């Protein structure tokens, strides 16, 4: 069970990394563009400054050859860099080639168990079902995670489920319950995982009782 952060904000990453509870980072061009940094420089800095098991670097291209060529600049950064590929025919071709070369891959934008089966056949290290986006389109993202987990369990697939597009704490625990090995979260969702009104109430009582203790 691992938590990755889905952000391109360096300070947000550094602050949460210090908890010892974050194992990796997922990024995409949209997040990096909003942060106003160079994508390659950002991935390089994360690799240098933190001990993550995985840092996803998304590649683009109209075909597998383009994706493979684009991936080389990120592969050179370090073994923890995971090449993030689209769940398309060309993306899966690139995934299979990279897998055979010993490169970690994250196949993204998964919306069906059939797609997840294809990613596993291509040897993907991670498959990323988009839970929140499924819910936006009137079908359950956590049920998709459960379906993929059931399929992978029966077939003994090695591909790990990396539940993405998570927007609330409830979905995080459900995804872990239904078989996700990893969840990737915005920092605001990560921070909310600590919180519960009853915990706050209990702490308030304990603090008051401490004040009443005789030294």
JSON list of N, CA and C in Angstrom, two decimals, residues 15-82:
[
{"chain": "A", "resi": 15, "resn": "UNK", "atom": "N", "xyz": [7.13, 19.34, 1.66]},
{"chain": "A", "resi": 15, "resn": "UNK", "atom": "CA", "xyz": [6.47, 19.34, 2.97]},
{"chain": "A", "resi": 15, "resn": "UNK", "atom": "C", "xyz": [5.86, 17.98, 3.29]},
{"chain": "A", "resi": 16, "resn": "UNK", "atom": "N", "xyz": [5.24, 17.33, 2.31]},
{"chain": "A", "resi": 16, "resn": "UNK", "atom": "CA", "xyz": [4.60, 16.03, 2.56]},
{"chain": "A", "resi": 16, "resn": "UNK", "atom": "C", "xyz": [5.63, 14.90, 2.59]},
{"chain": "A", "resi": 17, "resn": "UNK", "atom": "N", "xyz": [6.70, 15.03, 1.83]},
{"chain": "A", "resi": 17, "resn": "UNK", "atom": "CA", "xyz": [7.76, 14.02, 1.83]},
{"chain": "A", "resi": 17, "resn": "UNK", "atom": "C", "xyz": [8.34, 13.85, 3.24]},
{"chain": "A", "resi": 18, "resn": "UNK", "atom": "N", "xyz": [8.40, 14.94, 3.96]},
{"chain": "A", "resi": 18, "resn": "UNK", "atom": "CA", "xyz": [8.98, 14.92, 5.30]},
{"chain": "A", "resi": 18, "resn": "UNK", "atom": "C", "xyz": [8.16, 14.09, 6.28]},
{"chain": "A", "resi": 19, "resn": "UNK", "atom": "N", "xyz": [6.91, 13.75, 5.93]},
{"chain": "A", "resi": 19, "resn": "UNK", "atom": "CA", "xyz": [6.10, 12.88, 6.80]},
{"chain": "A", "resi": 19, "resn": "UNK", "atom": "C", "xyz": [6.57, 11.43, 6.73]},
{"chain": "A", "resi": 20, "resn": "UNK", "atom": "N", "xyz": [7.29, 11.08, 5.66]},
{"chain": "A", "resi": 20, "resn": "UNK", "atom": "CA", "xyz": [7.71, 9.70, 5.47]},
{"chain": "A", "resi": 20, "resn": "UNK", "atom": "C", "xyz": [6.62, 8.80, 4.93]},
{"chain": "A", "resi": 21, "resn": "UNK", "atom": "N", "xyz": [5.49, 9.38, 4.52]},
{"chain": "A", "resi": 21, "resn": "UNK", "atom": "CA", "xyz": [4.33, 8.60, 4.07]},
{"chain": "A", "resi": 21, "resn": "UNK", "atom": "C", "xyz": [4.12, 8.62, 2.57]},
{"chain": "A", "resi": 22, "resn": "UNK", "atom": "N", "xyz": [4.93, 9.38, 1.86]},
{"chain": "A", "resi": 22, "resn": "UNK", "atom": "CA", "xyz": [4.75, 9.54, 0.41]},
{"chain": "A", "resi": 22, "resn": "UNK", "atom": "C", "xyz": [5.85, 8.75, -0.32]},
{"chain": "A", "resi": 23, "resn": "UNK", "atom": "N", "xyz": [5.43, 7.90, -1.26]},
{"chain": "A", "resi": 23, "resn": "UNK", "atom": "CA", "xyz": [6.38, 7.02, -1.94]},
{"chain": "A", "resi": 23, "resn": "UNK", "atom": "C", "xyz": [6.72, 7.42, -3.37]},
{"chain": "A", "resi": 24, "resn": "UNK", "atom": "N", "xyz": [5.91, 8.32, -3.95]},
{"chain": "A", "resi": 24, "resn": "UNK", "atom": "CA", "xyz": [6.17, 8.67, -5.34]},
{"chain": "A", "resi": 24, "resn": "UNK", "atom": "C", "xyz": [5.38, 9.89, -5.79]},
{"chain": "A", "resi": 25, "resn": "UNK", "atom": "N", "xyz": [5.58, 10.24, -7.05]},
{"chain": "A", "resi": 25, "resn": "UNK", "atom": "CA", "xyz": [4.94, 11.41, -7.65]},
{"chain": "A", "resi": 25, "resn": "UNK", "atom": "C", "xyz": [4.40, 11.04, -9.02]},
{"chain": "A", "resi": 26, "resn": "UNK", "atom": "N", "xyz": [3.20, 11.50, -9.30]},
{"chain": "A", "resi": 26, "resn": "UNK", "atom": "CA", "xyz": [2.70, 11.46, -10.68]},
{"chain": "A", "resi": 26, "resn": "UNK", "atom": "C", "xyz": [2.56, 12.90, -11.16]},
{"chain": "A", "resi": 27, "resn": "UNK", "atom": "N", "xyz": [2.90, 13.11, -12.40]},
{"chain": "A", "resi": 27, "resn": "UNK", "atom": "CA", "xyz": [2.78, 14.45, -12.97]},
{"chain": "A", "resi": 27, "resn": "UNK", "atom": "C", "xyz": [2.16, 14.33, -14.35]},
{"chain": "A", "resi": 28, "resn": "UNK", "atom": "N", "xyz": [1.78, 15.45, -14.89]},
{"chain": "A", "resi": 28, "resn": "UNK", "atom": "CA", "xyz": [1.35, 15.51, -16.29]},
{"chain": "A", "resi": 28, "resn": "UNK", "atom": "C", "xyz": [1.63, 16.91, -16.80]},
{"chain": "A", "resi": 29, "resn": "UNK", "atom": "N", "xyz": [1.59, 17.12, -18.11]},
{"chain": "A", "resi": 29, "resn": "UNK", "atom": "CA", "xyz": [1.93, 18.44, -18.65]},
{"chain": "A", "resi": 29, "resn": "UNK", "atom": "C", "xyz": [1.05, 19.57, -18.12]},
{"chain": "A", "resi": 30, "resn": "UNK", "atom": "N", "xyz": [-0.21, 19.26, -17.83]},
{"chain": "A", "resi": 30, "resn": "UNK", "atom": "CA", "xyz": [-1.12, 20.28, -17.33]},
{"chain": "A", "resi": 30, "resn": "UNK", "atom": "C", "xyz": [-0.67, 20.80, -15.97]},
{"chain": "A", "resi": 31, "resn": "UNK", "atom": "N", "xyz": [-0.32, 19.88, -15.06]},
{"chain": "A", "resi": 31, "resn": "UNK", "atom": "CA", "xyz": [0.14, 20.28, -13.73]},
{"chain": "A", "resi": 31, "resn": "UNK", "atom": "C", "xyz": [1.44, 21.06, -13.80]},
{"chain": "A", "resi": 32, "resn": "UNK", "atom": "N", "xyz": [2.36, 20.62, -14.64]},
{"chain": "A", "resi": 32, "resn": "UNK", "atom": "CA", "xyz": [3.66, 21.29, -14.75]},
{"chain": "A", "resi": 32, "resn": "UNK", "atom": "C", "xyz": [3.50, 22.66, -15.38]},
{"chain": "A", "resi": 33, "resn": "UNK", "atom": "N", "xyz": [2.66, 22.75, -16.40]},
{"chain": "A", "resi": 33, "resn": "UNK", "atom": "CA", "xyz": [2.44, 24.06, -17.05]},
{"chain": "A", "resi": 33, "resn": "UNK", "atom": "C", "xyz": [1.89, 25.07, -16.05]},
{"chain": "A", "resi": 34, "resn": "UNK", "atom": "N", "xyz": [0.96, 24.64, -15.18]},
{"chain": "A", "resi": 34, "resn": "UNK", "atom": "CA", "xyz": [0.40, 25.54, -14.18]},
{"chain": "A", "resi": 34, "resn": "UNK", "atom": "C", "xyz": [1.45, 26.02, -13.19]},
{"chain": "A", "resi": 35, "resn": "UNK", "atom": "N", "xyz": [2.47, 25.18, -12.96]},
{"chain": "A", "resi": 35, "resn": "UNK", "atom": "CA", "xyz": [3.53, 25.56, -12.03]},
{"chain": "A", "resi": 35, "resn": "UNK", "atom": "C", "xyz": [4.59, 26.43, -12.69]},
{"chain": "A", "resi": 36, "resn": "UNK", "atom": "N", "xyz": [4.58, 26.50, -14.02]},
{"chain": "A", "resi": 36, "resn": "UNK", "atom": "CA", "xyz": [5.50, 27.38, -14.72]},
{"chain": "A", "resi": 36, "resn": "UNK", "atom": "C", "xyz": [6.94, 26.93, -14.71]},
{"chain": "A", "resi": 37, "resn": "UNK", "atom": "N", "xyz": [7.17, 25.61, -14.66]},
{"chain": "A", "resi": 37, "resn": "UNK", "atom": "CA", "xyz": [8.54, 25.10, -14.64]},
{"chain": "A", "resi": 37, "resn": "UNK", "atom": "C", "xyz": [8.79, 24.23, -15.87]},
{"chain": "A", "resi": 38, "resn": "UNK", "atom": "N", "xyz": [10.05, 23.97, -16.15]},
{"chain": "A", "resi": 38, "resn": "UNK", "atom": "CA", "xyz": [10.42, 23.05, -17.22]},
{"chain": "A", "resi": 38, "resn": "UNK", "atom": "C", "xyz": [10.14, 21.62, -16.78]},
{"chain": "A", "resi": 39, "resn": "UNK", "atom": "N", "xyz": [9.45, 20.87, -17.62]},
{"chain": "A", "resi": 39, "resn": "UNK", "atom": "CA", "xyz": [9.07, 19.49, -17.27]},
{"chain": "A", "resi": 39, "resn": "UNK", "atom": "C", "xyz": [10.32, 18.65, -16.97]},
{"chain": "A", "resi": 40, "resn": "UNK", "atom": "N", "xyz": [11.29, 18.68, -17.88]},
{"chain": "A", "resi": 40, "resn": "UNK", "atom": "CA", "xyz": [12.49, 17.88, -17.69]},
{"chain": "A", "resi": 40, "resn": "UNK", "atom": "C", "xyz": [13.27, 18.31, -16.45]},
{"chain": "A", "resi": 41, "resn": "UNK", "atom": "N", "xyz": [13.40, 19.60, -16.24]},
{"chain": "A", "resi": 41, "resn": "UNK", "atom": "CA", "xyz": [14.11, 20.10, -15.06]},
{"chain": "A", "resi": 41, "resn": "UNK", "atom": "C", "xyz": [13.39, 19.71, -13.77]},
{"chain": "A", "resi": 42, "resn": "UNK", "atom": "N", "xyz": [12.06, 19.71, -13.83]},
{"chain": "A", "resi": 42, "resn": "UNK", "atom": "CA", "xyz": [11.27, 19.35, -12.65]},
{"chain": "A", "resi": 42, "resn": "UNK", "atom": "C", "xyz": [11.50, 17.88, -12.28]},
{"chain": "A", "resi": 43, "resn": "UNK", "atom": "N", "xyz": [11.39, 16.99, -13.27]},
{"chain": "A", "resi": 43, "resn": "UNK", "atom": "CA", "xyz": [11.62, 15.57, -13.01]},
{"chain": "A", "resi": 43, "resn": "UNK", "atom": "C", "xyz": [13.05, 15.34, -12.51]},
{"chain": "A", "resi": 44, "resn": "UNK", "atom": "N", "xyz": [14.01, 16.02, -13.10]},
{"chain": "A", "resi": 44, "resn": "UNK", "atom": "CA", "xyz": [15.41, 15.90, -12.68]},
{"chain": "A", "resi": 44, "resn": "UNK", "atom": "C", "xyz": [15.59, 16.33, -11.23]},
{"chain": "A", "resi": 45, "resn": "UNK", "atom": "N", "xyz": [14.96, 17.43, -10.87]},
{"chain": "A", "resi": 45, "resn": "UNK", "atom": "CA", "xyz": [15.09, 17.93, -9.49]},
{"chain": "A", "resi": 45, "resn": "UNK", "atom": "C", "xyz": [14.46, 16.96, -8.49]},
{"chain": "A", "resi": 46, "resn": "UNK", "atom": "N", "xyz": [13.31, 16.41, -8.83]},
{"chain": "A", "resi": 46, "resn": "UNK", "atom": "CA", "xyz": [12.68, 15.45, -7.93]},
{"chain": "A", "resi": 46, "resn": "UNK", "atom": "C", "xyz": [13.57, 14.23, -7.74]},
{"chain": "A", "resi": 47, "resn": "UNK", "atom": "N", "xyz": [14.16, 13.76, -8.82]},
{"chain": "A", "resi": 47, "resn": "UNK", "atom": "CA", "xyz": [15.04, 12.59, -8.75]},
{"chain": "A", "resi": 47, "resn": "UNK", "atom": "C", "xyz": [16.26, 12.87, -7.87]},
{"chain": "A", "resi": 48, "resn": "UNK", "atom": "N", "xyz": [16.77, 14.07, -7.96]},
{"chain": "A", "resi": 48, "resn": "UNK", "atom": "CA", "xyz": [17.98, 14.44, -7.20]},
{"chain": "A", "resi": 48, "resn": "UNK", "atom": "C", "xyz": [17.70, 14.66, -5.72]},
{"chain": "A", "resi": 49, "resn": "UNK", "atom": "N", "xyz": [16.54, 15.25, -5.42]},
{"chain": "A", "resi": 49, "resn": "UNK", "atom": "CA", "xyz": [16.30, 15.71, -4.05]},
{"chain": "A", "resi": 49, "resn": "UNK", "atom": "C", "xyz": [15.55, 14.71, -3.17]},
{"chain": "A", "resi": 50, "resn": "UNK", "atom": "N", "xyz": [14.86, 13.73, -3.78]},
{"chain": "A", "resi": 50, "resn": "UNK", "atom": "CA", "xyz": [14.01, 12.83, -2.99]},
{"chain": "A", "resi": 50, "resn": "UNK", "atom": "C", "xyz": [14.28, 11.37, -3.33]},
{"chain": "A", "resi": 51, "resn": "UNK", "atom": "N", "xyz": [13.99, 10.50, -2.37]},
{"chain": "A", "resi": 51, "resn": "UNK", "atom": "CA", "xyz": [14.17, 9.06, -2.56]},
{"chain": "A", "resi": 51, "resn": "UNK", "atom": "C", "xyz": [12.81, 8.42, -2.81]},
{"chain": "A", "resi": 52, "resn": "UNK", "atom": "N", "xyz": [12.27, 8.65, -4.01]},
{"chain": "A", "resi": 52, "resn": "UNK", "atom": "CA", "xyz": [10.97, 8.09, -4.38]},
{"chain": "A", "resi": 52, "resn": "UNK", "atom": "C", "xyz": [11.15, 6.77, -5.12]},
{"chain": "A", "resi": 53, "resn": "UNK", "atom": "N", "xyz": [10.16, 5.87, -4.96]},
{"chain": "A", "resi": 53, "resn": "UNK", "atom": "CA", "xyz": [10.20, 4.62, -5.71]},
{"chain": "A", "resi": 53, "resn": "UNK", "atom": "C", "xyz": [9.77, 4.84, -7.16]},
{"chain": "A", "resi": 54, "resn": "UNK", "atom": "N", "xyz": [8.98, 5.91, -7.39]},
{"chain": "A", "resi": 54, "resn": "UNK", "atom": "CA", "xyz": [8.49, 6.17, -8.75]},
{"chain": "A", "resi": 54, "resn": "UNK", "atom": "C", "xyz": [8.21, 7.65, -8.94]},
{"chain": "A", "resi": 55, "resn": "UNK", "atom": "N", "xyz": [8.68, 8.19, -10.05]},
{"chain": "A", "resi": 55, "resn": "UNK", "atom": "CA", "xyz": [8.34, 9.54, -10.48]},
{"chain": "A", "resi": 55, "resn": "UNK", "atom": "C", "xyz": [7.85, 9.42, -11.92]},
{"chain": "A", "resi": 56, "resn": "UNK", "atom": "N", "xyz": [6.56, 9.59, -12.12]},
{"chain": "A", "resi": 56, "resn": "UNK", "atom": "CA", "xyz": [6.00, 9.42, -13.46]},
{"chain": "A", "resi": 56, "resn": "UNK", "atom": "C", "xyz": [6.29, 10.64, -14.33]},
{"chain": "A", "resi": 57, "resn": "UNK", "atom": "N", "xyz": [6.83, 10.37, -15.52]},
{"chain": "A", "resi": 57, "resn": "UNK", "atom": "CA", "xyz": [7.09, 11.42, -16.51]},
{"chain": "A", "resi": 57, "resn": "UNK", "atom": "C", "xyz": [6.28, 11.08, -17.75]},
{"chain": "A", "resi": 58, "resn": "UNK", "atom": "N", "xyz": [5.31, 11.92, -18.08]},
{"chain": "A", "resi": 58, "resn": "UNK", "atom": "CA", "xyz": [4.43, 11.63, -19.22]},
{"chain": "A", "resi": 58, "resn": "UNK", "atom": "C", "xyz": [5.10, 12.04, -20.53]},
{"chain": "A", "resi": 59, "resn": "UNK", "atom": "N", "xyz": [4.97, 11.16, -21.51]},
{"chain": "A", "resi": 59, "resn": "UNK", "atom": "CA", "xyz": [5.54, 11.44, -22.82]},
{"chain": "A", "resi": 59, "resn": "UNK", "atom": "C", "xyz": [4.43, 11.63, -23.85]},
{"chain": "A", "resi": 60, "resn": "UNK", "atom": "N", "xyz": [4.78, 12.28, -24.95]},
{"chain": "A", "resi": 60, "resn": "UNK", "atom": "CA", "xyz": [3.79, 12.48, -26.01]},
{"chain": "A", "resi": 60, "resn": "UNK", "atom": "C", "xyz": [4.34, 11.97, -27.33]},
{"chain": "A", "resi": 61, "resn": "UNK", "atom": "N", "xyz": [3.49, 11.98, -28.33]},
{"chain": "A", "resi": 61, "resn": "UNK", "atom": "CA", "xyz": [3.89, 11.51, -29.65]},
{"chain": "A", "resi": 61, "resn": "UNK", "atom": "C", "xyz": [2.71, 10.95, -30.39]},
{"chain": "A", "resi": 62, "resn": "UNK", "atom": "N", "xyz": [2.76, 11.01, -31.71]},
{"chain": "A", "resi": 62, "resn": "UNK", "atom": "CA", "xyz": [1.67, 10.51, -32.53]},
{"chain": "A", "resi": 62, "resn": "UNK", "atom": "C", "xyz": [1.75, 9.00, -32.74]},
{"chain": "A", "resi": 63, "resn": "UNK", "atom": "N", "xyz": [2.91, 8.42, -32.46]},
{"chain": "A", "resi": 63, "resn": "UNK", "atom": "CA", "xyz": [3.06, 6.98, -32.63]},
{"chain": "A", "resi": 63, "resn": "UNK", "atom": "C", "xyz": [4.07, 6.46, -31.61]},
{"chain": "A", "resi": 64, "resn": "UNK", "atom": "N", "xyz": [4.23, 5.15, -31.58]},
{"chain": "A", "resi": 64, "resn": "UNK", "atom": "CA", "xyz": [5.10, 4.54, -30.58]},
{"chain": "A", "resi": 64, "resn": "UNK", "atom": "C", "xyz": [6.54, 5.02, -30.71]},
{"chain": "A", "resi": 65, "resn": "UNK", "atom": "N", "xyz": [7.01, 5.17, -31.93]},
{"chain": "A", "resi": 65, "resn": "UNK", "atom": "CA", "xyz": [8.39, 5.63, -32.13]},
{"chain": "A", "resi": 65, "resn": "UNK", "atom": "C", "xyz": [8.62, 7.01, -31.53]},
{"chain": "A", "resi": 66, "resn": "UNK", "atom": "N", "xyz": [7.65, 7.91, -31.74]},
{"chain": "A", "resi": 66, "resn": "UNK", "atom": "CA", "xyz": [7.76, 9.25, -31.15]},
{"chain": "A", "resi": 66, "resn": "UNK", "atom": "C", "xyz": [7.79, 9.18, -29.63]},
{"chain": "A", "resi": 67, "resn": "UNK", "atom": "N", "xyz": [6.91, 8.35, -29.06]},
{"chain": "A", "resi": 67, "resn": "UNK", "atom": "CA", "xyz": [6.86, 8.22, -27.60]},
{"chain": "A", "resi": 67, "resn": "UNK", "atom": "C", "xyz": [8.16, 7.66, -27.05]},
{"chain": "A", "resi": 68, "resn": "UNK", "atom": "N", "xyz": [8.70, 6.66, -27.73]},
{"chain": "A", "resi": 68, "resn": "UNK", "atom": "CA", "xyz": [9.96, 6.06, -27.28]},
{"chain": "A", "resi": 68, "resn": "UNK", "atom": "C", "xyz": [11.11, 7.06, -27.36]},
{"chain": "A", "resi": 69, "resn": "UNK", "atom": "N", "xyz": [11.12, 7.83, -28.41]},
{"chain": "A", "resi": 69, "resn": "UNK", "atom": "CA", "xyz": [12.17, 8.85, -28.55]},
{"chain": "A", "resi": 69, "resn": "UNK", "atom": "C", "xyz": [12.03, 9.91, -27.46]},
{"chain": "A", "resi": 70, "resn": "UNK", "atom": "N", "xyz": [10.80, 10.34, -27.19]},
{"chain": "A", "resi": 70, "resn": "UNK", "atom": "CA", "xyz": [10.56, 11.34, -26.16]},
{"chain": "A", "resi": 70, "resn": "UNK", "atom": "C", "xyz": [10.91, 10.82, -24.78]},
{"chain": "A", "resi": 71, "resn": "UNK", "atom": "N", "xyz": [10.74, 9.51, -24.60]},
{"chain": "A", "resi": 71, "resn": "UNK", "atom": "CA", "xyz": [10.99, 8.91, -23.29]},
{"chain": "A", "resi": 71, "resn": "UNK", "atom": "C", "xyz": [12.46, 8.88, -22.91]},
{"chain": "A", "resi": 72, "resn": "UNK", "atom": "N", "xyz": [13.36, 8.88, -23.90]},
{"chain": "A", "resi": 72, "resn": "UNK", "atom": "CA", "xyz": [14.78, 8.69, -23.62]},
{"chain": "A", "resi": 72, "resn": "UNK", "atom": "C", "xyz": [15.35, 9.75, -22.68]},
{"chain": "A", "resi": 73, "resn": "UNK", "atom": "N", "xyz": [14.89, 10.99, -22.84]},
{"chain": "A", "resi": 73, "resn": "UNK", "atom": "CA", "xyz": [15.43, 12.07, -22.00]},
{"chain": "A", "resi": 73, "resn": "UNK", "atom": "C", "xyz": [15.07, 11.86, -20.53]},
{"chain": "A", "resi": 74, "resn": "UNK", "atom": "N", "xyz": [13.94, 11.21, -20.26]},
{"chain": "A", "resi": 74, "resn": "UNK", "atom": "CA", "xyz": [13.53, 10.97, -18.88]},
{"chain": "A", "resi": 74, "resn": "UNK", "atom": "C", "xyz": [14.14, 9.69, -18.33]},
{"chain": "A", "resi": 75, "resn": "UNK", "atom": "N", "xyz": [14.27, 8.67, -19.18]},
{"chain": "A", "resi": 75, "resn": "UNK", "atom": "CA", "xyz": [14.89, 7.42, -18.75]},
{"chain": "A", "resi": 75, "resn": "UNK", "atom": "C", "xyz": [16.31, 7.68, -18.26]},
{"chain": "A", "resi": 76, "resn": "UNK", "atom": "N", "xyz": [16.99, 8.62, -18.91]},
{"chain": "A", "resi": 76, "resn": "UNK", "atom": "CA", "xyz": [18.38, 8.92, -18.56]},
{"chain": "A", "resi": 76, "resn": "UNK", "atom": "C", "xyz": [18.52, 9.55, -17.17]},
{"chain": "A", "resi": 77, "resn": "UNK", "atom": "N", "xyz": [17.43, 10.07, -16.62]},
{"chain": "A", "resi": 77, "resn": "UNK", "atom": "CA", "xyz": [17.50, 10.76, -15.33]},
{"chain": "A", "resi": 77, "resn": "UNK", "atom": "C", "xyz": [17.77, 9.78, -14.19]},
{"chain": "A", "resi": 78, "resn": "UNK", "atom": "N", "xyz": [17.09, 8.63, -14.19]},
{"chain": "A", "resi": 78, "resn": "UNK", "atom": "CA", "xyz": [17.28, 7.67, -13.12]},
{"chain": "A", "resi": 78, "resn": "UNK", "atom": "C", "xyz": [16.31, 6.52, -13.18]},
{"chain": "A", "resi": 79, "resn": "UNK", "atom": "N", "xyz": [16.62, 5.44, -12.45]},
{"chain": "A", "resi": 79, "resn": "UNK", "atom": "CA", "xyz": [15.80, 4.23, -12.49]},
{"chain": "A", "resi": 79, "resn": "UNK", "atom": "C", "xyz": [14.42, 4.43, -11.88]},
{"chain": "A", "resi": 80, "resn": "UNK", "atom": "N", "xyz": [14.29, 5.42, -11.00]},
{"chain": "A", "resi": 80, "resn": "UNK", "atom": "CA", "xyz": [12.99, 5.65, -10.37]},
{"chain": "A", "resi": 80, "resn": "UNK", "atom": "C", "xyz": [11.99, 6.33, -11.31]},
{"chain": "A", "resi": 81, "resn": "UNK", "atom": "N", "xyz": [12.47, 6.88, -12.42]},
{"chain": "A", "resi": 81, "resn": "UNK", "atom": "CA", "xyz": [11.57, 7.55, -13.36]},
{"chain": "A", "resi": 81, "resn": "UNK", "atom": "C", "xyz": [10.73, 6.50, -14.09]},
{"chain": "A", "resi": 82, "resn": "UNK", "atom": "N", "xyz": [9.42, 6.70, -14.03]},
{"chain": "A", "resi": 82, "resn": "UNK", "atom": "CA", "xyz": [8.45, 5.80, -14.66]},
{"chain": "A", "resi": 82, "resn": "UNK", "atom": "C", "xyz": [7.85, 6.51, -15.86]}
]
